[in-house]
Amino acid sequence: MTSDIQLDAAYLARALELASRGEGYVEPNPMVGCVVVRDGEVVGEGWHQKFGGPHAEVEALRVAGARARGATMYVTLEPCCHHGKTPPCTEAIIAAGIARVVCAQRDPFDQVAGKGIETLNSAGIEVEVGTLAAEAHKFNAPYLKLVKAGRPWIIAKWAMTLDGKIATRTGDSRWISGDASREIVHRLRGRMDGIMVGRGTIEADDPLLTARPPGPRMATRIAVDSRAALRLESQLVRSVRDAPVLIAAGTEAPQENIDRLAAAGCEVIICRPTDASSNSVSIPALLDELGRRRMTNILVEGGGRLLGALFDARAIDEVHVFIAPKLIGGAQAPTALAGVGLEKIAAAVNLDRLKIQHVGDDFYIHGETKDTDLSAAHVD
């Protein structure tokens, strides 16, 4: 016989499944799903479908109608209790006559942070928190990082040969991975707030950094270029009217460089390092600025120096790696993570939620890092 706890977990699992449909559409809001159950029957389902649109609870109550009275609501995140782009969900829940609410986790957002639960309790609604909490936390990790740390979720992506090279010693890298792998990358790009590359990658590859075909979001192309030396003839600058370009420069970037890029339609920001004598771009300062802009997910596509700086800063949260069954060799051929690196294998960063797939001829490895922090790093 199925227990009440098992039923609660099953309905919340369904709510998480519904919530996933909002990925790429709702950021910087969290993905939220909701299921309304009365007398063992699902009478309403909903999810947050787009930023600024109705929340999951309101959608599910709309479907349930009068059948919501006396029902149990299963929701993946604490219902909001404040006026934002939409009215408080707590008001809709109370008005609908919901008798019990089961939510996976509290919302750390300052204007909610337990107050939604208190509001429902004060209205005589039983609230239970914590079922599938770990799953819900991982599910909305980018939102939680943005709220708690004020920084976006950093997704590192690279393609490499079987011997660990991301290009030949001459810098040639087209194409290491196959068509199927590149299709996955374009889908990733389509749900990002920003796509970041370093100066070396721009000079070597002249990338466009757009999703083809377009996805639900239009990413800002972010070039980490300490001297703001991006060429006006580059694909990034020539396509700035189609998708924004943000240049992260250092303190000694010549004003004439900044002016010509600004005149071409790019935005240039100075990311000041803590070392006043350095012209490098401060990774912490850059991530703080992206967080202030409410960017939730940033895809970093290289090169090795930028990825290495992010790794040294413990700023990488997730990795997508495509390994091609090719060998190119060369002591001077670049690898994915440059920077300082680690001294001991025992200190290696391990991956959680690991997935390994065979995609075309390539192997696709996807996982999340287990230990990230906010230490300092910079990149030239």
Coordinates of C-alpha atoms in Angstrom, one line a residue:
M1 CA 0.0 0.0 0.0
T2 CA 1.3 3.4 -0.9
S3 CA 2.1 5.7 2.1
D4 CA 1.2 9.4 2.4
I5 CA 4.9 10.2 2.2
Q6 CA 5.3 8.3 -1.0
L7 CA 2.3 10.0 -2.5
D8 CA 3.6 13.4 -1.5
A9 CA 6.9 12.6 -3.1
A10 CA 5.3 11.3 -6.3
Y11 CA 3.1 14.4 -6.7
L12 CA 6.1 16.7 -6.1
A13 CA 8.2 14.7 -8.6
R14 CA 5.4 15.5 -11.1
A15 CA 5.6 19.2 -10.1
L16 CA 9.3 19.2 -10.8
E17 CA 8.8 17.6 -14.2
L18 CA 6.3 20.4 -15.0
A19 CA 8.7 23.1 -13.7
S20 CA 11.4 22.0 -16.1
R21 CA 9.2 23.2 -19.0
G22 CA 10.0 26.7 -18.0
E23 CA 13.8 26.4 -18.5
G24 CA 15.1 29.2 -20.6
Y25 CA 11.8 31.1 -20.4
V26 CA 11.5 32.2 -16.8
E27 CA 14.9 33.4 -15.7
P28 CA 15.9 35.3 -13.5
N29 CA 12.8 33.8 -11.8
P30 CA 13.0 30.2 -10.6
M31 CA 11.5 27.3 -12.4
V32 CA 8.3 26.3 -10.5
G33 CA 5.8 23.5 -11.0
C34 CA 2.5 22.9 -9.2
V35 CA 0.0 20.0 -8.8
V36 CA -3.4 20.3 -7.1
V37 CA -4.9 17.0 -5.8
R38 CA -8.3 16.5 -4.3
D39 CA -9.5 13.1 -2.9
G40 CA -6.7 11.3 -4.7
E41 CA -7.4 12.9 -8.1
V42 CA -5.2 15.5 -9.9
V43 CA -7.5 18.4 -10.6
G44 CA -5.0 21.0 -11.7
E45 CA -1.5 21.3 -13.0
G46 CA 0.6 24.3 -13.9
W47 CA 4.1 25.7 -14.2
H48 CA 5.7 29.1 -14.5
Q49 CA 5.8 29.5 -18.3
K50 CA 7.6 32.8 -18.9
F51 CA 9.1 35.7 -16.9
G52 CA 6.4 38.2 -16.0
G53 CA 3.6 35.7 -16.6
P54 CA 1.4 33.9 -14.1
H55 CA 3.1 31.7 -11.5
A56 CA 2.7 28.0 -11.3
E57 CA 0.3 28.1 -8.4
V58 CA -2.1 30.4 -10.3
E59 CA -2.0 28.3 -13.4
A60 CA -2.8 25.1 -11.5
L61 CA -5.6 26.8 -9.6
R62 CA -7.0 28.2 -12.8
V63 CA -7.3 24.6 -14.2
A64 CA -8.7 23.2 -10.9
G65 CA -11.4 25.9 -10.5
A66 CA -13.9 25.1 -7.8
R67 CA -12.3 21.7 -7.3
A68 CA -9.4 23.3 -5.5
R69 CA -11.5 23.9 -2.4
G70 CA -10.3 21.5 0.3
A71 CA -7.5 20.1 -1.9
T72 CA -3.8 19.7 -1.4
M73 CA -1.3 21.8 -3.4
Y74 CA 2.1 20.4 -4.3
V75 CA 4.6 23.1 -5.3
T76 CA 8.3 23.0 -5.9
L77 CA 9.1 26.3 -4.1
E78 CA 7.6 28.3 -1.4
P79 CA 4.6 30.4 -2.7
C80 CA 5.4 34.1 -3.1
C81 CA 3.7 36.6 -0.8
H82 CA 4.7 39.9 -2.3
H83 CA 3.5 42.0 -5.2
G84 CA 6.0 41.8 -8.1
K85 CA 5.1 41.5 -11.8
T86 CA 2.1 39.4 -10.6
P87 CA 0.0 39.4 -7.4
P88 CA 1.0 37.2 -4.4
C89 CA 0.4 33.5 -5.0
T90 CA -0.6 33.2 -1.3
E91 CA -3.6 35.4 -1.9
A92 CA -4.8 33.1 -4.7
I93 CA -4.2 29.9 -2.6
I94 CA -6.2 31.3 0.3
A95 CA -9.0 32.5 -1.9
A96 CA -9.2 29.1 -3.6
G97 CA -9.8 27.3 -0.3
I98 CA -6.7 25.1 -0.5
A99 CA -6.5 23.1 2.7
R100 CA -2.9 21.9 2.7
V101 CA 0.3 22.9 0.9
V102 CA 3.3 20.7 0.4
C103 CA 6.4 22.5 -0.9
A104 CA 9.8 21.1 -1.6
Q105 CA 11.8 24.1 -0.2
R106 CA 11.7 27.6 1.1
D107 CA 12.5 30.5 -1.2
P108 CA 15.6 32.4 -0.1
F109 CA 14.5 35.5 -2.0
D110 CA 14.4 38.3 0.6
Q111 CA 10.8 39.3 -0.1
V112 CA 9.6 35.7 0.5
A113 CA 12.1 33.8 2.7
G114 CA 9.6 32.0 4.9
K115 CA 7.0 34.8 4.9
G116 CA 4.9 32.9 2.3
I117 CA 4.6 29.9 4.6
E118 CA 3.8 32.2 7.6
T119 CA 1.0 33.8 5.5
L120 CA -0.5 30.5 4.7
N121 CA -0.3 29.2 8.2
S122 CA -1.9 32.4 9.5
A123 CA -4.8 31.6 7.2
G124 CA -5.3 28.2 8.7
I125 CA -3.6 26.3 5.8
E126 CA -1.4 23.4 6.8
V127 CA 2.1 23.7 5.2
E128 CA 4.7 21.0 5.0
V129 CA 8.2 21.8 3.7
G130 CA 11.1 19.5 2.8
T131 CA 9.8 16.6 0.7
L132 CA 12.2 16.2 -2.3
A133 CA 14.2 19.2 -0.9
A134 CA 17.5 17.9 -2.3
E135 CA 16.1 17.4 -5.7
A136 CA 14.5 20.8 -5.8
H137 CA 17.7 22.5 -4.6
K138 CA 19.7 20.9 -7.4
F139 CA 16.9 21.7 -9.9
N140 CA 17.0 25.4 -9.2
A141 CA 20.7 25.7 -8.3
P142 CA 21.3 28.6 -10.8
Y143 CA 18.4 30.7 -9.3
L144 CA 19.6 29.9 -5.7
K145 CA 23.1 30.9 -6.5
L146 CA 22.0 34.2 -8.0
V147 CA 19.8 35.0 -5.0
K148 CA 22.3 33.9 -2.3
A149 CA 25.7 34.8 -3.9
G150 CA 24.6 37.5 -6.3
R151 CA 26.4 35.7 -9.2
P152 CA 25.3 33.7 -12.2
W153 CA 25.7 30.0 -12.7
I154 CA 28.8 29.4 -14.7
I155 CA 28.6 26.6 -17.3
A156 CA 32.0 25.6 -18.9
K157 CA 31.9 24.0 -22.3
W158 CA 34.7 22.7 -24.5
A159 CA 35.4 20.2 -27.1
M160 CA 38.7 18.3 -27.0
T161 CA 40.6 15.4 -28.6
L162 CA 41.2 12.1 -26.9
D163 CA 44.6 13.4 -25.8
G164 CA 43.1 16.4 -24.2
K165 CA 43.8 19.2 -26.8
I166 CA 41.3 21.9 -27.6
A167 CA 43.3 23.0 -30.7
T168 CA 46.5 22.1 -32.6
R169 CA 49.8 23.9 -31.8
T170 CA 48.9 26.3 -34.6
G171 CA 45.5 27.2 -33.0
D172 CA 43.4 25.3 -35.5
S173 CA 40.2 23.8 -33.8
R174 CA 37.6 23.5 -36.6
W175 CA 36.1 21.1 -36.1
I176 CA 37.1 18.8 -33.2
S177 CA 33.6 17.7 -32.3
G178 CA 30.9 16.5 -34.8
D179 CA 27.6 17.9 -36.0
A180 CA 25.6 16.2 -33.3
S181 CA 27.7 17.7 -30.5
R182 CA 27.5 21.2 -32.0
E183 CA 23.7 20.8 -32.1
I184 CA 23.7 20.3 -28.4
V185 CA 25.9 23.4 -27.9
H186 CA 23.4 25.5 -29.9
R187 CA 20.6 24.3 -27.7
L188 CA 22.6 25.3 -24.7
R189 CA 23.2 28.7 -26.1
G190 CA 19.5 29.2 -26.7
R191 CA 18.7 29.2 -23.0
M192 CA 21.6 31.3 -21.8
D193 CA 21.7 34.9 -20.5
G194 CA 25.3 35.3 -21.6
I195 CA 27.9 33.5 -23.7
M196 CA 31.5 34.3 -22.7
V197 CA 34.8 33.9 -24.5
G198 CA 38.3 35.2 -24.1
R199 CA 40.4 37.4 -26.4
G200 CA 42.4 34.4 -27.7
T201 CA 39.3 32.5 -28.8
I202 CA 38.0 35.6 -30.6
E203 CA 41.3 36.1 -32.5
A204 CA 41.6 32.4 -33.4
D205 CA 38.0 31.5 -34.3
D206 CA 36.1 34.8 -34.9
P207 CA 33.0 33.2 -33.4
L208 CA 29.4 34.5 -33.8
L209 CA 28.2 33.0 -30.5
T210 CA 24.5 32.9 -31.4
A211 CA 22.1 30.0 -31.1
R212 CA 21.2 28.5 -34.4
P213 CA 18.2 28.0 -34.6
P214 CA 17.3 30.6 -32.0
G215 CA 16.2 29.4 -28.5
P216 CA 13.9 31.0 -25.9
R217 CA 16.6 33.5 -24.9
M218 CA 18.8 36.0 -26.7
A219 CA 22.2 35.8 -25.0
T220 CA 24.5 38.7 -24.5
R221 CA 27.9 37.9 -26.1
I222 CA 30.6 38.6 -23.5
A223 CA 34.2 39.1 -24.6
V224 CA 36.9 39.1 -21.9
D225 CA 39.4 41.5 -23.5
S226 CA 41.7 43.4 -21.1
R227 CA 42.6 46.1 -23.7
A228 CA 39.3 46.3 -25.4
A229 CA 41.1 45.4 -28.6
L230 CA 38.2 43.6 -30.3
R231 CA 38.4 44.3 -34.1
L232 CA 35.5 46.2 -35.6
E233 CA 35.6 43.6 -38.5
S234 CA 34.9 40.7 -36.1
Q235 CA 31.7 38.8 -36.4
L236 CA 30.7 39.9 -32.8
V237 CA 30.9 43.6 -33.6
R238 CA 29.4 43.3 -37.1
S239 CA 26.3 41.5 -35.6
V240 CA 25.9 43.7 -32.6
R241 CA 22.5 45.0 -33.9
D242 CA 21.2 41.4 -33.8
A243 CA 22.5 40.4 -30.4
P244 CA 24.2 42.5 -27.7
V245 CA 28.0 42.5 -27.1
L246 CA 29.6 43.2 -23.7
I247 CA 33.3 43.8 -23.5
A248 CA 34.9 43.1 -20.1
A249 CA 38.1 45.2 -20.1
G250 CA 40.9 46.1 -17.7
T251 CA 41.8 49.4 -16.2
E252 CA 44.5 50.2 -18.8
A253 CA 42.3 49.7 -21.8
P254 CA 43.0 52.6 -24.1
Q255 CA 40.2 55.1 -24.2
E256 CA 40.3 55.1 -28.0
N257 CA 39.6 51.4 -28.0
I258 CA 36.7 51.8 -25.6
D259 CA 35.3 54.7 -27.7
R260 CA 35.4 52.9 -31.1
L261 CA 33.7 49.8 -29.7
A262 CA 31.1 51.9 -28.0
A263 CA 30.5 53.8 -31.2
A264 CA 30.0 50.5 -33.0
G265 CA 27.2 49.5 -30.5
C266 CA 29.2 47.4 -28.0
E267 CA 29.1 48.1 -24.2
V268 CA 32.4 48.2 -22.5
I269 CA 32.8 47.7 -18.7
I270 CA 36.0 47.9 -16.6
C271 CA 36.5 45.0 -14.2
R272 CA 39.0 46.3 -11.8
P273 CA 41.4 43.8 -10.2
T274 CA 42.4 44.1 -6.6
D275 CA 46.0 44.6 -7.6
A276 CA 46.2 48.2 -8.8
S277 CA 49.3 47.5 -10.9
S278 CA 47.5 44.9 -13.0
N279 CA 45.5 45.5 -16.2
S280 CA 43.9 42.1 -16.1
V281 CA 40.2 41.6 -15.9
S282 CA 39.0 40.6 -12.4
I283 CA 36.9 37.5 -12.6
P284 CA 35.1 38.3 -9.3
A285 CA 34.3 41.8 -10.4
L286 CA 33.0 40.5 -13.8
L287 CA 30.8 37.9 -12.1
D288 CA 29.5 40.4 -9.6
E289 CA 28.5 42.8 -12.5
L290 CA 26.7 40.0 -14.3
G291 CA 24.9 39.1 -11.1
R292 CA 23.8 42.8 -10.7
R293 CA 22.3 42.5 -14.2
R294 CA 20.3 39.5 -13.0
M295 CA 22.0 37.1 -15.5
T296 CA 21.2 33.6 -14.3
N297 CA 23.1 31.2 -16.6
I298 CA 26.4 32.0 -18.4
L299 CA 28.0 29.6 -20.9
V300 CA 31.8 29.9 -21.2
E301 CA 33.2 28.6 -24.4
G302 CA 36.9 29.2 -23.9
G303 CA 39.6 29.5 -24.4
G304 CA 41.9 27.7 -22.0
R305 CA 43.2 30.9 -20.2
L306 CA 39.7 32.1 -19.4
L307 CA 38.4 28.7 -18.4
G308 CA 41.6 28.3 -16.3
A309 CA 41.0 31.6 -14.6
L310 CA 37.4 30.6 -13.8
F311 CA 38.6 27.2 -12.5
D312 CA 41.2 28.8 -10.3
A313 CA 38.5 31.1 -8.9
R314 CA 36.3 28.0 -8.2
A315 CA 33.7 29.8 -10.2
I316 CA 32.7 26.9 -12.6
D317 CA 29.5 25.3 -11.5
E318 CA 28.8 22.9 -14.4
V319 CA 30.7 21.4 -17.3
H320 CA 29.7 20.2 -20.8
V321 CA 32.6 18.4 -22.4
F322 CA 32.7 16.8 -25.9
I323 CA 35.5 14.3 -26.4
A324 CA 36.3 13.3 -30.0
P325 CA 38.1 10.1 -30.8
K326 CA 41.0 12.0 -32.4
L327 CA 44.7 12.4 -31.5
I328 CA 46.7 15.5 -32.5
G329 CA 49.6 15.6 -29.9
G330 CA 51.9 18.5 -29.4
A331 CA 53.4 19.9 -26.2
Q332 CA 52.4 23.4 -27.3
A333 CA 48.8 22.4 -28.2
P334 CA 46.4 24.1 -25.8
T335 CA 44.3 22.3 -23.2
A336 CA 40.9 23.3 -21.8
L337 CA 42.0 24.6 -18.4
A338 CA 45.1 26.7 -18.3
G339 CA 45.6 29.0 -15.3
V340 CA 47.5 28.0 -12.2
G341 CA 45.8 24.7 -11.6
L342 CA 46.0 22.4 -8.6
E343 CA 49.1 20.9 -6.9
K344 CA 47.6 17.6 -5.7
I345 CA 45.4 15.1 -7.2
A346 CA 43.6 14.8 -3.9
A347 CA 42.4 18.4 -4.4
A348 CA 40.9 17.7 -7.8
V349 CA 37.4 19.0 -8.4
N350 CA 34.9 16.1 -8.7
L351 CA 31.7 16.1 -10.7
D352 CA 28.2 15.4 -9.3
R353 CA 25.1 14.3 -11.3
L354 CA 27.4 12.9 -13.9
K355 CA 26.0 11.9 -17.3
I356 CA 28.0 10.3 -20.1
Q357 CA 26.5 9.9 -23.6
H358 CA 27.6 8.7 -27.0
V359 CA 26.7 11.5 -29.4
G360 CA 27.6 10.7 -33.0
D361 CA 31.3 9.8 -32.9
D362 CA 31.9 11.9 -29.7
F363 CA 31.5 11.2 -26.0
Y364 CA 29.5 13.9 -24.2
I365 CA 30.2 14.3 -20.5
H366 CA 28.0 16.6 -18.4
G367 CA 28.1 17.2 -14.6
E368 CA 28.2 19.8 -11.9
T369 CA 31.2 20.6 -9.7
K370 CA 30.9 19.7 -6.1
D371 CA 33.0 22.5 -4.6
T372 CA 32.8 26.1 -5.8
D373 CA 33.5 29.3 -3.9
L374 CA 34.0 33.0 -4.4
S375 CA 37.8 33.3 -4.3
A376 CA 39.7 35.8 -6.5
A377 CA 41.2 35.3 -9.9
H378 CA 41.8 37.3 -13.0
V379 CA 42.5 36.9 -16.7
D380 CA 44.6 39.0 -19.1

